[in-house]
CSV table of C-alpha atoms and ligand atoms in Angstrom, one decimal:
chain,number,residue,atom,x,y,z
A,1,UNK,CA,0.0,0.0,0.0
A,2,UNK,CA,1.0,3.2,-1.0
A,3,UNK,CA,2.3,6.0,2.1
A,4,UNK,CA,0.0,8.5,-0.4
A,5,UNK,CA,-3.3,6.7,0.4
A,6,UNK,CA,-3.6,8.7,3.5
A,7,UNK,CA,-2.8,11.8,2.2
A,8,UNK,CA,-5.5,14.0,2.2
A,9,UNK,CA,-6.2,17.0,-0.7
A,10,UNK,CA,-4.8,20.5,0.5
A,11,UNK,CA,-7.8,22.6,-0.6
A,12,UNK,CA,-10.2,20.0,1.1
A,13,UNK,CA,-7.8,20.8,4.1
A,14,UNK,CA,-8.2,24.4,3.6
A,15,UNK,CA,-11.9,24.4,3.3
A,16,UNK,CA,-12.8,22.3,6.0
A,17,UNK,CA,-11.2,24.6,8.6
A,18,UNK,CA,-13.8,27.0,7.3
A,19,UNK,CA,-16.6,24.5,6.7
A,20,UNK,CA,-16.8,21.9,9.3
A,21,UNK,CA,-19.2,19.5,7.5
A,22,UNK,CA,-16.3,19.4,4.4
A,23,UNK,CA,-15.4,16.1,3.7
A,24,UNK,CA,-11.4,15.8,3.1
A,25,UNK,CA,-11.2,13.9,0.4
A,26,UNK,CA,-7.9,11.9,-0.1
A,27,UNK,CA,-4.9,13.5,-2.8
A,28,UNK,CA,-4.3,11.5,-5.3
A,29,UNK,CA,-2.6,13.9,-7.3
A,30,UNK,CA,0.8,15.6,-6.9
A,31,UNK,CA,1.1,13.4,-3.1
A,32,UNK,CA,4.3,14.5,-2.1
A,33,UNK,CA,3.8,18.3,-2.6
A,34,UNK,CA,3.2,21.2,0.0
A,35,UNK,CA,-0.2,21.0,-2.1
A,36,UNK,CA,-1.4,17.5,-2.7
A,37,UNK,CA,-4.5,17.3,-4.2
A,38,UNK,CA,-7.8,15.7,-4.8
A,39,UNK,CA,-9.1,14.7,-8.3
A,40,UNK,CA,-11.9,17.4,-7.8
A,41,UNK,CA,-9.1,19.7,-7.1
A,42,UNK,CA,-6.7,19.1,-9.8
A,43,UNK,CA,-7.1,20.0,-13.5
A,44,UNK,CA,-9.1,20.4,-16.3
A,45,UNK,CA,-9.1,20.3,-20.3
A,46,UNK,CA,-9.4,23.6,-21.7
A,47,UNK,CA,-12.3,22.5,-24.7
A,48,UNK,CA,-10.8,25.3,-27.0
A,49,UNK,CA,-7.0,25.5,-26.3
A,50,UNK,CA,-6.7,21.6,-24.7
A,51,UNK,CA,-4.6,22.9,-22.1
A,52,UNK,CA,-4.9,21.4,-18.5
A,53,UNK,CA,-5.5,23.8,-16.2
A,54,UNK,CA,-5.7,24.5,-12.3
A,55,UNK,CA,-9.3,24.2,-11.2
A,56,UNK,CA,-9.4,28.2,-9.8
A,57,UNK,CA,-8.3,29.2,-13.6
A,58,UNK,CA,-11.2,27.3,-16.2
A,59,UNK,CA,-15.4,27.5,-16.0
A,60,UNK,CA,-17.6,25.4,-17.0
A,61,UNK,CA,-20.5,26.4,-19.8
A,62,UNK,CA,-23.5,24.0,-18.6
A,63,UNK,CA,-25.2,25.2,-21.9
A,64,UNK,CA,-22.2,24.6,-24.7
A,65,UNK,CA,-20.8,21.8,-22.0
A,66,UNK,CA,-17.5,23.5,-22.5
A,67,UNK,CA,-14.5,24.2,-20.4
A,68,UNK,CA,-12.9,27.5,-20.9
A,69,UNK,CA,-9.4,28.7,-19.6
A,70,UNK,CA,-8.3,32.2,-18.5
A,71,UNK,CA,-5.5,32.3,-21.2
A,72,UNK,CA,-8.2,31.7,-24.0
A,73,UNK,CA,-10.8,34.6,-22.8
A,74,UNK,CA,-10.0,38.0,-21.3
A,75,UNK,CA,-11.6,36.9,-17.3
A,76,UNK,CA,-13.1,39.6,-15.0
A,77,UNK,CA,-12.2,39.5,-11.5
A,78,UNK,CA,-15.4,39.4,-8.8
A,79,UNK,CA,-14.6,40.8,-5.1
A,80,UNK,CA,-16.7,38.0,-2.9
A,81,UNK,CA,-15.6,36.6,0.2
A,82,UNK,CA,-15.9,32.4,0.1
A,83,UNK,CA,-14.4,29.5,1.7
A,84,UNK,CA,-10.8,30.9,2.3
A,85,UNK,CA,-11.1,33.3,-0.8
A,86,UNK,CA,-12.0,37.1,-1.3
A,87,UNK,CA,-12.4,36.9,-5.0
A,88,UNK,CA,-13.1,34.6,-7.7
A,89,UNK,CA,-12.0,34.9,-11.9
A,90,UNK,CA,-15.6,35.1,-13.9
A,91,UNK,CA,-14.4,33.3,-17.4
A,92,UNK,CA,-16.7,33.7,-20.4
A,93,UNK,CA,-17.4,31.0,-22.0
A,94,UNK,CA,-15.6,30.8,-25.5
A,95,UNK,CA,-18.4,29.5,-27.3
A,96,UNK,CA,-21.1,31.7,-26.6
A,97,UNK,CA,-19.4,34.5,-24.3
A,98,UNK,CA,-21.2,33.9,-21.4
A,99,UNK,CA,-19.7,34.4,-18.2
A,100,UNK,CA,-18.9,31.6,-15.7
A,101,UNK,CA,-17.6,31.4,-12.7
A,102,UNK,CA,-14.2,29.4,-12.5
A,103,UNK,CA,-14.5,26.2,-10.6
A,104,UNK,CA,-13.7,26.9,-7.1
A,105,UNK,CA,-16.3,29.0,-6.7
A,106,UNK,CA,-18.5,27.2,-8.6
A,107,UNK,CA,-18.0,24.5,-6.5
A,108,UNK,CA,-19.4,26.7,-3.3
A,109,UNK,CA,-21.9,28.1,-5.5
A,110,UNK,CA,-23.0,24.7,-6.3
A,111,UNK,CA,-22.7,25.2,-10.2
A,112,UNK,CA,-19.8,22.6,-10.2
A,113,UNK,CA,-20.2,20.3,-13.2
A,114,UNK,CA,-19.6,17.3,-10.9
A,115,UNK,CA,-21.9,18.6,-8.3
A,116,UNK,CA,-24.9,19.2,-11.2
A,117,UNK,CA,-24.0,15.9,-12.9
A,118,UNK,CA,-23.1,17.5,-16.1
A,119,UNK,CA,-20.3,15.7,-16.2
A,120,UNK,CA,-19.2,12.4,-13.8
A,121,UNK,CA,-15.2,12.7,-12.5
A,122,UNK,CA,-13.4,9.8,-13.0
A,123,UNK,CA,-12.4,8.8,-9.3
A,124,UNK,CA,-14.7,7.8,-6.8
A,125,UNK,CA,-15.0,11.1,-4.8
A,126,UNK,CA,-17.7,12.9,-2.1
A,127,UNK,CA,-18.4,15.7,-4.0
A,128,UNK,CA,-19.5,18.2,-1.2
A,129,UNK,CA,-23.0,20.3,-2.0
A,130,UNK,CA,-22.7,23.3,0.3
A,131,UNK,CA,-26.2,24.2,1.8
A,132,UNK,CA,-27.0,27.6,2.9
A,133,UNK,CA,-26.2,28.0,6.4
A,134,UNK,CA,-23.0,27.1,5.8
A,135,UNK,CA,-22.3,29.4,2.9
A,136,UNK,CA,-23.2,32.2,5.2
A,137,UNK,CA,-21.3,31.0,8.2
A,138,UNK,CA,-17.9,30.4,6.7
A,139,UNK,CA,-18.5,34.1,4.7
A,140,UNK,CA,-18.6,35.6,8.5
A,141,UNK,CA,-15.3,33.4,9.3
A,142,UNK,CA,-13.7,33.9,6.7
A,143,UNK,CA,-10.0,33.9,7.3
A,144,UNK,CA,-7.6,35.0,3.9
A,145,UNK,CA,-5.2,32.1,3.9
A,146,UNK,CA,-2.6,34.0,1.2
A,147,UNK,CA,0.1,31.7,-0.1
A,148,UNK,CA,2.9,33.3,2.2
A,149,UNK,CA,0.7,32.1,5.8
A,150,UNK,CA,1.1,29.0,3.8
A,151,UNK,CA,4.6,28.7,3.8
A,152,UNK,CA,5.0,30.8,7.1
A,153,UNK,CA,3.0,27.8,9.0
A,154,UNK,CA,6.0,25.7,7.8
A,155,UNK,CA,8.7,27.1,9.7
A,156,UNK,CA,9.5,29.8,12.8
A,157,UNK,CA,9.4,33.4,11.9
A,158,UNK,CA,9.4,36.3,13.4
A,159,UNK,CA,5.6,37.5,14.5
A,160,UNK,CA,4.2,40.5,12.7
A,161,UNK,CA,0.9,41.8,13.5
A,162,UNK,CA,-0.9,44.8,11.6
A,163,UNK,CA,-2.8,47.3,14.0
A,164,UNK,CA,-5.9,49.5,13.3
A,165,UNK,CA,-5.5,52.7,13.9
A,166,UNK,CA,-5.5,54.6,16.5
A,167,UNK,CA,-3.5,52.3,18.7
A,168,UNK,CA,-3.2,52.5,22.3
A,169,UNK,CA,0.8,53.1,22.1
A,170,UNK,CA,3.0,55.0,23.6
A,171,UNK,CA,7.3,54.7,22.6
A,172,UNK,CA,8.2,55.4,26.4
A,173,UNK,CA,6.8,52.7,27.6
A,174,UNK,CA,7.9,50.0,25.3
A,175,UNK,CA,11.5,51.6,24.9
A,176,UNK,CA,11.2,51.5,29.4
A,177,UNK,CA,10.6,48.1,28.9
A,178,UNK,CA,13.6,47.4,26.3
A,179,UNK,CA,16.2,50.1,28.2
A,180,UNK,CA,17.5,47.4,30.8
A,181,UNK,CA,18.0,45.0,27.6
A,182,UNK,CA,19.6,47.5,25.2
A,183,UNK,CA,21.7,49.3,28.4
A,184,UNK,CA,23.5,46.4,28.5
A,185,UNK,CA,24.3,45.7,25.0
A,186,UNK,CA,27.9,47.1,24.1
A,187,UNK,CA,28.5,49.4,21.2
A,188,UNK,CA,30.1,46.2,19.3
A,189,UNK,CA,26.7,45.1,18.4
A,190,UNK,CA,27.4,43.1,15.3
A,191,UNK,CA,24.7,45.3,12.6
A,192,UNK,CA,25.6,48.7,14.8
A,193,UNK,CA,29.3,48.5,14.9
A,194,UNK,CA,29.6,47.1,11.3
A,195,UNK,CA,26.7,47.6,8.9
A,196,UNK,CA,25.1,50.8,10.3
A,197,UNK,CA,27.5,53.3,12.2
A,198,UNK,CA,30.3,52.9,9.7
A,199,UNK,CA,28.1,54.6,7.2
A,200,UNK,CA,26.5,57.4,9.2
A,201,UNK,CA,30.0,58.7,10.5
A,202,UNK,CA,31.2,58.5,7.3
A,203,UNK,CA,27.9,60.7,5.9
A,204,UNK,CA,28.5,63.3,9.1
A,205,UNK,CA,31.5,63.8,8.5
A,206,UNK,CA,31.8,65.0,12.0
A,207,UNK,CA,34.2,68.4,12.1
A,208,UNK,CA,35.7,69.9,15.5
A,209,UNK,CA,33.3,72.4,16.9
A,210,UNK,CA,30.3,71.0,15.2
A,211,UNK,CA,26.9,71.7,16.7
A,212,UNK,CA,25.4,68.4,16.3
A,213,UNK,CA,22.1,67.0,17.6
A,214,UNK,CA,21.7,63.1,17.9
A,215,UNK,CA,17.2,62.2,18.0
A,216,UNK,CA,16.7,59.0,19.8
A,217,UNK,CA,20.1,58.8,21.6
A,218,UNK,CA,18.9,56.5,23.3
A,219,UNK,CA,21.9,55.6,25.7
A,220,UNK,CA,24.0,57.8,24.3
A,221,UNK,CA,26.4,56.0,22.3
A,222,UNK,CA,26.8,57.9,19.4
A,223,UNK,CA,26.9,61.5,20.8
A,224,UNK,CA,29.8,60.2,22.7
A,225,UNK,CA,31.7,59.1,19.5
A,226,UNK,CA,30.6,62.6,18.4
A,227,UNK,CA,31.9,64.7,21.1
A,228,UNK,CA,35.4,62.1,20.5
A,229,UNK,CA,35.5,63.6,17.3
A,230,UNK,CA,35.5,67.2,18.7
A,231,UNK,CA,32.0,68.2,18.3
A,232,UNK,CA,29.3,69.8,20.8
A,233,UNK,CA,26.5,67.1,21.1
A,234,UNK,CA,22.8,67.4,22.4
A,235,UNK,CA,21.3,64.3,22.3
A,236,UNK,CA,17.4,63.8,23.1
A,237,UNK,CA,15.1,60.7,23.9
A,238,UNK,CA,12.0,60.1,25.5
A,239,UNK,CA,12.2,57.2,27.0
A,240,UNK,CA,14.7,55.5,30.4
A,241,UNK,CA,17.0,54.6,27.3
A,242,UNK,CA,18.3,58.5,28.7
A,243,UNK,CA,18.8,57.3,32.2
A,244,UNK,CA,21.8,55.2,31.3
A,245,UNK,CA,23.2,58.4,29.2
A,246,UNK,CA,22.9,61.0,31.7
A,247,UNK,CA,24.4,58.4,34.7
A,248,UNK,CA,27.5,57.8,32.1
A,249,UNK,CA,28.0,61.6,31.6
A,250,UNK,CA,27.9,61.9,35.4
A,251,UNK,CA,30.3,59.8,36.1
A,252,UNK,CA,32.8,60.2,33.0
A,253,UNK,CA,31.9,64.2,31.7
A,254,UNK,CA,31.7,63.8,28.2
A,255,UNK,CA,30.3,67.5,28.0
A,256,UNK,CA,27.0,66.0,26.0
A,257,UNK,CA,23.7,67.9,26.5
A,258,UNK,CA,20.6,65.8,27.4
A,259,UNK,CA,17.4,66.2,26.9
A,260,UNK,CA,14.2,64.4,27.5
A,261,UNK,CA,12.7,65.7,25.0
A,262,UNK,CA,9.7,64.0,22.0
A,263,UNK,CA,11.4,64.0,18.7
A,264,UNK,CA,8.0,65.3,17.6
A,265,UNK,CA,8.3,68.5,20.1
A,266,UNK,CA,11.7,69.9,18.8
A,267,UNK,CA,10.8,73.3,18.0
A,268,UNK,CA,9.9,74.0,21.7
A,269,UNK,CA,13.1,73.7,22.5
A,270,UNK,CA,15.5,74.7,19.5
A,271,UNK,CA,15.3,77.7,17.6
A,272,UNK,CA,15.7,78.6,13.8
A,273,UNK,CA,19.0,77.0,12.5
A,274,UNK,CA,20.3,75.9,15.5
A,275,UNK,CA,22.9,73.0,14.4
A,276,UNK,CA,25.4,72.4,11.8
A,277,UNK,CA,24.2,68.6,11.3
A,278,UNK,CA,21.3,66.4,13.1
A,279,UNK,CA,21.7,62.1,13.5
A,280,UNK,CA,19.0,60.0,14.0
A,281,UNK,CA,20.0,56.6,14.1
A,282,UNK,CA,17.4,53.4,13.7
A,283,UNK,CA,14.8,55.2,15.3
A,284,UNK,CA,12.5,57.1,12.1
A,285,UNK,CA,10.6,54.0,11.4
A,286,UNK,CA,9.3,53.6,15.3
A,287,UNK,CA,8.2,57.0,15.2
A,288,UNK,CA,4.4,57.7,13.9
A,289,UNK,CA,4.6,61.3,13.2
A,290,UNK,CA,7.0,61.5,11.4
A,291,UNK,CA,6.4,64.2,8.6
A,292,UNK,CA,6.5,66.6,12.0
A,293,UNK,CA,9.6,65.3,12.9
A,294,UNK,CA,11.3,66.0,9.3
A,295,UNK,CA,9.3,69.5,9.3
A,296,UNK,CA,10.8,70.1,12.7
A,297,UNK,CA,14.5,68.7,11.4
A,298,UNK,CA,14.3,71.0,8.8
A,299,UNK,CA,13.4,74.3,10.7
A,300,UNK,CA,16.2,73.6,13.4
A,301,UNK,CA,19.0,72.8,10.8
A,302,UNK,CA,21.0,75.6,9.0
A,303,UNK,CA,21.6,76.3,5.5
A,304,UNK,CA,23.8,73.6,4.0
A,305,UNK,CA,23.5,71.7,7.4
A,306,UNK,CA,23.4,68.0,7.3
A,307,UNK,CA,20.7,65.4,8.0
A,308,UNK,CA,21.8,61.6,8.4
A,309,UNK,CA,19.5,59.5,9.4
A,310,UNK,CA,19.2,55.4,9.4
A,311,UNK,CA,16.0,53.1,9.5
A,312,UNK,CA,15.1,49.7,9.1
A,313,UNK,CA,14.7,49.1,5.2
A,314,UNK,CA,11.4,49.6,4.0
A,315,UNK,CA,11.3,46.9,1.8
A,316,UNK,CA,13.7,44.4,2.7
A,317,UNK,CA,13.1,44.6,6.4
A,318,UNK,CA,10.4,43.6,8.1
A,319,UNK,CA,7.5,44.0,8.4
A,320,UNK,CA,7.0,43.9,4.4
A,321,UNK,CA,9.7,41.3,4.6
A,322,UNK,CA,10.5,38.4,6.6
A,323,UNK,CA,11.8,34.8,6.9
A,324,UNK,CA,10.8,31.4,7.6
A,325,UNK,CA,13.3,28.2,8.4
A,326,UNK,CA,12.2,25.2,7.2
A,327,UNK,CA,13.5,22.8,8.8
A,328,UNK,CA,12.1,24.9,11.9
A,329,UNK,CA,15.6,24.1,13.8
A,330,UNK,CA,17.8,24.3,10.5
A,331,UNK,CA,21.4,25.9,11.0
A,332,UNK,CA,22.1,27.0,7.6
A,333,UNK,CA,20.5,30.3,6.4
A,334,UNK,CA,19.5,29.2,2.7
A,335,UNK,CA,17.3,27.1,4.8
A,336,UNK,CA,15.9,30.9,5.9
A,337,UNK,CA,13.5,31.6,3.3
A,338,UNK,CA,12.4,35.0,2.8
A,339,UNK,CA,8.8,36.1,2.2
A,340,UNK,CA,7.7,39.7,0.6
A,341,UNK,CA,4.2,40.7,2.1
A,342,UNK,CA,2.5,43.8,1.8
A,343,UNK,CA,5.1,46.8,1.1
A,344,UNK,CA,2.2,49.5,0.6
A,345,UNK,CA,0.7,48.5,4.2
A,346,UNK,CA,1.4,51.6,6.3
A,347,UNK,CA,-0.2,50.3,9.4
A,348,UNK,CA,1.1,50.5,12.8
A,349,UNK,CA,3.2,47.0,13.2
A,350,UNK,CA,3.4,45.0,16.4
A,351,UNK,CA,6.8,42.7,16.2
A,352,UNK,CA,8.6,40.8,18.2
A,353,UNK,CA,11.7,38.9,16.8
A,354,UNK,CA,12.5,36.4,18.7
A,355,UNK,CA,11.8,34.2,21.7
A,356,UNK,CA,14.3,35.6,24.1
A,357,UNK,CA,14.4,39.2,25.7
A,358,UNK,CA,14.8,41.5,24.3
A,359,UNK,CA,13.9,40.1,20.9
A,360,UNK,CA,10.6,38.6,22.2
A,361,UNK,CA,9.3,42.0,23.5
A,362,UNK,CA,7.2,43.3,21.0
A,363,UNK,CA,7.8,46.7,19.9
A,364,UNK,CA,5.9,48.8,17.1
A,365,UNK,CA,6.9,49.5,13.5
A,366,UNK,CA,5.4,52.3,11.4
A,367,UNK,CA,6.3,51.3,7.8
A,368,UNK,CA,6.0,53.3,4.7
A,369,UNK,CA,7.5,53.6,1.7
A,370,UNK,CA,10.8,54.8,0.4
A,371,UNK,CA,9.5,56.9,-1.2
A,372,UNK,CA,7.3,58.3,1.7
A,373,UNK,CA,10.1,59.2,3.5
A,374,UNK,CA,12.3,60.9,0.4
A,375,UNK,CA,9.5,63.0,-0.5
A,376,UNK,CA,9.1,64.0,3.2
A,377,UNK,CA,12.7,65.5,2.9
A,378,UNK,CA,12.3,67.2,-0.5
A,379,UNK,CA,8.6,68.8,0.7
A,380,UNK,CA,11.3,70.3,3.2
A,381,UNK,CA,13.8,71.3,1.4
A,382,UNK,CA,16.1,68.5,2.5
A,383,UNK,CA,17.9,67.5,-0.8
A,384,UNK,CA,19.0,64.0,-0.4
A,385,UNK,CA,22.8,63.4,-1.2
A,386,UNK,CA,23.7,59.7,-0.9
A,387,UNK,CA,21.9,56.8,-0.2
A,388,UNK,CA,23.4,54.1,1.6
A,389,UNK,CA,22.1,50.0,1.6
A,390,UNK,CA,25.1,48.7,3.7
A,391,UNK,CA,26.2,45.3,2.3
A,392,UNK,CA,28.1,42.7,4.4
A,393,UNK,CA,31.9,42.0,2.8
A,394,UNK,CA,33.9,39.0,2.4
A,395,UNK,CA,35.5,39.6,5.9
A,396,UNK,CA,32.2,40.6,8.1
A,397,UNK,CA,30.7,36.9,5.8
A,398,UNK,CA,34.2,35.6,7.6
A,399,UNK,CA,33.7,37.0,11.1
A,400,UNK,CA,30.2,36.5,11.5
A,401,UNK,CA,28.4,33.4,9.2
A,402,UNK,CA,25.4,32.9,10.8
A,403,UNK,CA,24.9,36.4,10.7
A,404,UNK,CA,26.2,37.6,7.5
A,405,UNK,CA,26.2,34.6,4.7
A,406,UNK,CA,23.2,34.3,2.8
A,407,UNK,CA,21.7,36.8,4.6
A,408,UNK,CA,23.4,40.8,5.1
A,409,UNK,CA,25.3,39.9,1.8
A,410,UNK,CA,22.5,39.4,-0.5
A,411,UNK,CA,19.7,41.9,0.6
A,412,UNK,CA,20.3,45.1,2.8
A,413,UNK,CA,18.4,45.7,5.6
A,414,UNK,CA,18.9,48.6,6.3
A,415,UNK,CA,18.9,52.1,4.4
A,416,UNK,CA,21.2,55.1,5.4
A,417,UNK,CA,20.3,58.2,4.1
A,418,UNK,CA,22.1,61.8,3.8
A,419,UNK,CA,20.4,64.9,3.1
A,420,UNK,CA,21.5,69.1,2.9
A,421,UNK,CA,19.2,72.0,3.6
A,422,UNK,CA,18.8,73.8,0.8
A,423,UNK,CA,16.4,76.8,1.3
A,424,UNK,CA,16.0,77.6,-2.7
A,425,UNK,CA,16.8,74.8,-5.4
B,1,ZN,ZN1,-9.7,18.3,-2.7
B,2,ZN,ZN1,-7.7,27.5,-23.1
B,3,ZN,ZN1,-21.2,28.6,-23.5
C-alpha cells in the first residue's frame, strides 16, 4: 500500500477549517507536494486550447458543456468573500461569451459540473453540495489564507501583526521596557558596529566644533563618538534609554547635553537653524509622526547643514519582509527563506523577533515607503545626497556566518540616508 493513500487533498484541508461539514477527500494527485490534491481539485481540459489547467483558472458552460481557460478569454475579476477566498476569476465561456464562474467558486456556489452531474469525475469522490447556512457561516469566518501564511505555517518566523489605527501606544513605555535589555548591549553590536555606524560617521562627516544634535540617543552611544571627534553634542530621547546616558555623563563628563525631550516637540526647544548637522540613528521607522519630525528637522537645521539619518529598510526589512526556516531548527541560512508581504501597508506594526528578551518584547513599527520618506525631505527642502544599503563583505561573511552569509550579503536591511538644507533649489 501506498504511504500516499492517507494523504489527504490540500484545498479540502483548507476548506474544512472554514466549513466543518467538508469532507477531506484523499490527494491522489501531486502526493508528495506542500499541495497535494484531490481529483476534484486538480485540473481540467481547456475544450478550445486543450490545455490542463488549475481548477481556480477554467469555468464550466452548462449550456455549450465546454471548459474555458483564462489564457483563452479576457476573465473579470469578482470581489466576494468564500471559503478561504476574497475573489473569484468570472471566465466567459468561448463559445457563446457567457460568463462563468471558475470552478472553485463554482464548486461553493454549487454550479460545479460534478456537483450538477453534467459531467461524472473519473475517481470515486464525495463531491460536497454546500447548503445555505453554511455558505453564510464560513463568509462571516472567513480567514484570507494567502500563499505566504502557507509557507510561514512551515517554519518559525518572526511575529508581525498589523494594527488599526488609533493604537493604544505609547514609545516610552515599550523603549522603558527594552532600556535594561539594550543598556546592556555594548557598542560592538554586530549590525551597529559594522553595517550601520560605519556609514553614518562617514555621511557626518563629524568636524571639530560642530553643533550636532543626535534624535533617539537612546543611551547615548553615538553622541559620545561625536563629542570624541571634537563636536558639541545634544542628544534627546524620551524614554529611560536617557537614564543610562545621563548616569554615564555623570560619572565620565563627556560635555553631551541631554534632553528628555519627543522627537515630535523639537521646535519648543530649538530655535531657527540651531545646528550644523542632526543624526537619528534606527529610530524614524518607530516614530508615527514623522512628517513633523522631518518638518521640525528642517526648521532647526542651518543652510547647508546636514541630516543623516538610518532606518530599518522599508522593503527588505520587516514587516514587508520576513523569513521562515524550514527545517524549523535548521542551522544553515539558505534554509531561511524570505517572504515579501504587503510593502504598501502603512499600518502601525506589532513585532517581536524572537523568543528571548529583548527580541521577544514586541515593539511597534510604522512602515511606509521609500518613497514616503524621500519626498518627506524634499517637501522640506532636505535635498538628499547619498543613499546608503550597507552590504556585508567577504570579511564581516568571515567574522560572522550565521549572521552575514546568505543573509546581510545578498539583501540590505537597512537604508542610510544623507540629506542638505537647501532653502531655494
Ligand atoms: Zn480536494
Ligand atoms: Zn484554453
Ligand atoms: Zn457557452
Amino acid at each position: 500500500m501506498k504511504s500516499s493513500e492517507n494523504v489527504g487533498c490540500f484545498y479540502c484541508s483548507e476548506y474544512a477549517k472554514v466549513v466543518k461539514s467538508y469532507p477531506i477527500i484523499f490527494a491522489s494527485k501531486d502526493e508528495n507536494s506542500f499541495t497535494p490534491r484531490c481529483f476534484l481539485h486538480w485540473k481540467f481540459k481547456c475544450s478550445k486550447c486543450g490545455v490542463l489547467t488549475h481548477f481556480n483558472g477554467i469555468s464550466w458552460c452548462s449550456k455549450c458543456k465546454e471548459f474555458t481557460c483564462l489564457d483563452c478569454v479576457e476573465e473579470k475579476i469578482v470581489r466576494k468573500r468564500f471559503l478561504v477566498y476574497d475573489y473569484y476569476y468570472n471566465i466567459p465561456c468561448n463559445k457563446c461569451g457567457e460568463f462563468n464562474p471558475a470552478l472553485d467558486f463554482a464548486e461553493y456556489n454549487g454550479t460545479h459540473p460534478f456537483q450538477i452531474k453534467d459531467l461524472q469525475p473519473e475517481e470515486q469522490i464525495t463531491i460536497w453540495i454546500p447548503n445555505n447556512k453554511e455558505k453564510i457561516e464560513s463568509q462571516e469566518k472567513i480567514r484570507k489564507i494567502s500563499g505566504v501564511e502557507r509557507i510561514l505555517s512551515l517554519g518559525t518566523h518572526p511575529t508581525i501583526e498589523r494594527l488599526e489605527t488609533p493604537i493604544e501606544y505609547s514609545p516610552e513605555s515599550t523603549w522603558d521596557v527594552l532600556a535594561p535589555f539594550w543598556a546592556t548591549v555594548e557598542e560592538e553590536n554586530y549590525h551597529h558596529k559594522y553595517m550601520i555606524l560605519p556609514e553614518v560617521y562617514r555621511m557626518l562627516n563629524v568636524q571639530k566644533e560642530e553643533k550636532i544634535l543626535d534624535i533617539a540617543c537612546g543611551k547615548g552611544d553615538i553622541a559620545r563618538d561625536l563629542v570624541r571627534n571634537g563636536a558639541k553634542v545634544t542628544g534627546i530621547d524620551i524614554s529611560k534609554m536617557l537614564d543610562y546616558a545621563i548616569e554615564r555623563e555623570e560619572k565620565e563628563k563627556f560635555g553631551v547635553i541631554y534632553l528628555k525631550l519627543n522627537a515630535e516637540n523639537l521646535i519648543d526647544r530649538f530655535e531657527r537653524a540651531s545646528f550644523d548637522k542632526i543624526v537619528c540613528n534606527m529610530a524614524l521607522m518607530d516614530i508615527e509622526n514623522y512628517r513633523t519630525v522631518i518638518q521640525q528637522i528642517s526648521f532647526i537645521l542651518r543652510e547647508n547643514g546636514i541630516f543623516v539619518f538610518s532606518i530599518t529598510h522599508p522593503a527588505f526589512a520587516l514587516p514587508t519582509s520576513t523569513r521562515v526556516r524550514i527545517p524549523e531548527d535548521s542551522q544553515r541560512n539558505e534554509d531561511a527563506i524570505r517572504i515579501f508581504l504587503d510593502y504598501f501597508d502603512e499600518r502601525p506594526t506589532l513585532t517581536s523577533y524572537g523568543t528571548k528578551p529583548p527580541r521577544n518584547i514586541p515593539t511597534v513599527i510604522f512602515p511606509r515607503p521609500i518613497s514616503s520618506y524621500l519626498n518627506e525631505l524634499i517637501k522640506n527642502n532636505l535635498i538628499v545626497r547619498e543613499l546608503s544599503e550597507p552590504k556585508a563583505s567577504e570579511e564581516l561573511v568571515k567574522k560572522f556566518p550565521r549572521n552575514a552569509y546568505l543573509y546581510d550579503d545578498i539583501r540590505p536591511y537597512f537604508l542610510i540616508v544623507k540629506t542638505i538644507k537647501k532653502s531655494d533649489f
